[in-house]
Every structure is written in C-alpha cells, then in structure tokens.
mmCIF file of C-alpha atoms in Angstrom:
data_model
loop_
_atom_site.group_PDB
_atom_site.id
_atom_site.type_symbol
_atom_site.label_atom_id
_atom_site.label_comp_id
_atom_site.label_asym_id
_atom_site.label_seq_id
_atom_site.Cartn_x
_atom_site.Cartn_y
_atom_site.Cartn_z
ATOM 1 C CA MET A 1 83.673 103.887 81.343
ATOM 2 C CA THR A 2 87.310 102.960 80.833
ATOM 3 C CA ASP A 3 88.497 99.558 79.661
ATOM 4 C CA ASN A 4 90.116 98.944 83.054
ATOM 5 C CA ILE A 5 86.774 99.503 84.800
ATOM 6 C CA MET A 6 84.923 97.409 82.208
ATOM 7 C CA MET A 7 87.236 94.478 82.974
ATOM 8 C CA LEU A 8 85.485 94.234 86.352
ATOM 9 C CA PHE A 9 82.140 93.481 84.679
ATOM 10 C CA SER A 10 80.478 90.805 82.615
ATOM 11 C CA PHE A 11 76.975 91.296 81.289
ATOM 12 C CA SER A 12 75.346 88.946 83.784
ATOM 13 C CA GLY A 13 78.071 88.760 86.450
ATOM 14 C CA HIS A 14 79.770 85.476 85.513
ATOM 15 C CA LYS A 15 83.318 84.401 86.393
ATOM 16 C CA GLY A 16 83.392 86.399 89.616
ATOM 17 C CA LYS A 17 82.778 89.700 87.869
ATOM 18 C CA MET A 18 80.146 92.274 88.731
ATOM 19 C CA PRO A 19 76.949 92.204 86.661
ATOM 20 C CA PHE A 20 76.643 95.038 84.149
ATOM 21 C CA CYS A 21 72.996 94.154 83.463
ATOM 22 C CA GLY A 22 70.708 96.085 85.768
ATOM 23 C CA SER A 23 73.202 98.863 86.500
ATOM 24 C CA LYS A 24 72.159 102.453 85.860
ATOM 25 C CA ILE A 25 74.768 102.852 83.141
ATOM 26 C CA CYS A 26 73.523 99.686 81.419
ATOM 27 C CA ASP A 27 69.934 100.915 81.539
ATOM 28 C CA ALA A 28 71.027 104.270 80.078
ATOM 29 C CA LEU A 29 73.064 102.554 77.357
ATOM 30 C CA LEU A 30 70.257 100.188 76.371
ATOM 31 C CA GLY A 31 67.775 103.074 76.277
ATOM 32 C CA ALA A 32 70.084 105.213 74.138
ATOM 33 C CA VAL A 33 70.687 102.391 71.668
ATOM 34 C CA GLN A 34 66.952 101.711 71.413
ATOM 35 C CA GLU A 35 66.361 105.378 70.592
ATOM 36 C CA CYS A 36 69.068 105.403 67.924
ATOM 37 C CA ALA A 37 68.226 101.969 66.505
ATOM 38 C CA PRO A 38 64.522 101.337 67.162
ATOM 39 C CA ASP A 39 64.539 98.202 64.985
ATOM 40 C CA ALA A 40 67.142 96.484 67.182
ATOM 41 C CA SER A 41 65.689 94.029 69.669
ATOM 42 C CA MET A 42 66.689 94.203 73.317
ATOM 43 C CA LYS A 43 68.218 90.729 72.958
ATOM 44 C CA GLU A 44 70.424 91.909 70.062
ATOM 45 C CA ILE A 45 71.594 94.955 72.002
ATOM 46 C CA GLU A 46 72.326 92.907 75.122
ATOM 47 C CA LEU A 47 74.307 90.401 73.047
ATOM 48 C CA LYS A 48 76.434 93.170 71.493
ATOM 49 C CA VAL A 49 77.109 94.711 74.917
ATOM 50 C CA SER A 50 77.979 91.284 76.309
ATOM 51 C CA ILE A 51 80.459 90.654 73.481
ATOM 52 C CA TYR A 52 81.969 94.121 73.930
ATOM 53 C CA LEU A 53 82.536 93.425 77.631
ATOM 54 C CA THR A 54 83.995 90.001 76.831
ATOM 55 C CA LYS A 55 86.572 91.516 74.468
ATOM 56 C CA VAL A 56 87.755 94.256 76.849
ATOM 57 C CA LYS A 57 90.809 92.309 78.060
ATOM 58 C CA GLU A 58 91.914 91.817 74.455
ATOM 59 C CA ARG A 59 91.547 95.564 73.764
ATOM 60 C CA VAL A 60 93.599 96.411 76.856
ATOM 61 C CA MET A 61 96.368 94.015 75.811
ATOM 62 C CA ILE A 62 96.457 95.473 72.279
ATOM 63 C CA LYS A 63 96.593 99.009 73.682
ATOM 64 C CA GLU A 64 99.423 98.072 76.064
ATOM 65 C CA LYS A 65 101.361 96.415 73.240
ATOM 66 C CA LYS A 66 101.020 99.561 71.116
ATOM 67 C CA GLN A 67 102.258 101.688 74.023
ATOM 68 C CA ASP A 68 105.218 99.344 74.544
ATOM 69 C CA ASN A 69 106.044 99.541 70.830
ATOM 70 C CA ILE A 70 105.942 103.343 70.975
ATOM 71 C CA LYS A 71 108.239 103.351 74.022
ATOM 72 C CA CYS A 72 110.681 101.006 72.262
ATOM 73 C CA GLN A 73 110.648 103.154 69.127
ATOM 74 C CA ARG A 74 111.336 106.315 71.151
ATOM 75 C CA GLU A 75 114.178 104.592 72.991
ATOM 76 C CA ARG A 76 115.713 103.438 69.684
ATOM 77 C CA GLU A 77 115.442 106.981 68.328
ATOM 78 C CA ARG A 78 117.046 108.386 71.489
ATOM 79 C CA LEU A 79 119.911 105.899 71.257
ATOM 80 C CA THR A 80 120.424 106.698 67.572
ATOM 81 C CA VAL A 81 120.615 110.423 68.328
ATOM 82 C CA GLU A 82 123.073 109.753 71.154
ATOM 83 C CA GLU A 83 125.189 107.539 68.928
ATOM 84 C CA ASN A 84 125.224 110.176 66.182
ATOM 85 C CA ARG A 85 126.370 112.830 68.679
ATOM 86 C CA GLN A 86 129.193 110.617 69.870
ATOM 87 C CA ASN A 87 130.315 109.902 66.307
ATOM 88 C CA SER A 88 130.322 113.600 65.337
#
C-alpha cells in the first residue's frame, strides 16, 4: 500500500478517514506480524500500525521535500553546465 493510499486511512476511522481495522489487508498484516513476533500482543501490534498510519503525512512531506531538493540540485547543475559552455 502506498503512502498516498495510506493517507486515506486511520486505524479506527477517525477524522473522516476510512477505518484500516477490519480490512482484509489489516487482518493479513496483523496475522503476519503475530507469526513473526508471537510474543507481541494484538494491542501492541495495533498500536504500532496506528502510529505508522498517523505518521504517513509526515513521511509524504519528507519524501516530497527530498524530491524537490533533488530537482533544485539538478537545475543548479544544468545552469552551471550552461554557464560554463557560454564562458568557454
């Protein structure tokens, strides 16, 4: 599931978002985590998933900022190359 899709969900469906809890993908995720970490309680797993969903907007913003920085860097490099050609 992409970050953009995850932004549509909250664990229990608060703030006008769709509930992740009870979805097939949530059930599969919880089951997989229980298999890999049998000592983890369902409450612990649900809390971690809830926090992960809560932080998705922050991750998207960080990713977009990195992409913007890369675009700016490429543009600066392009302008430098152009300037060097003109000065040659």
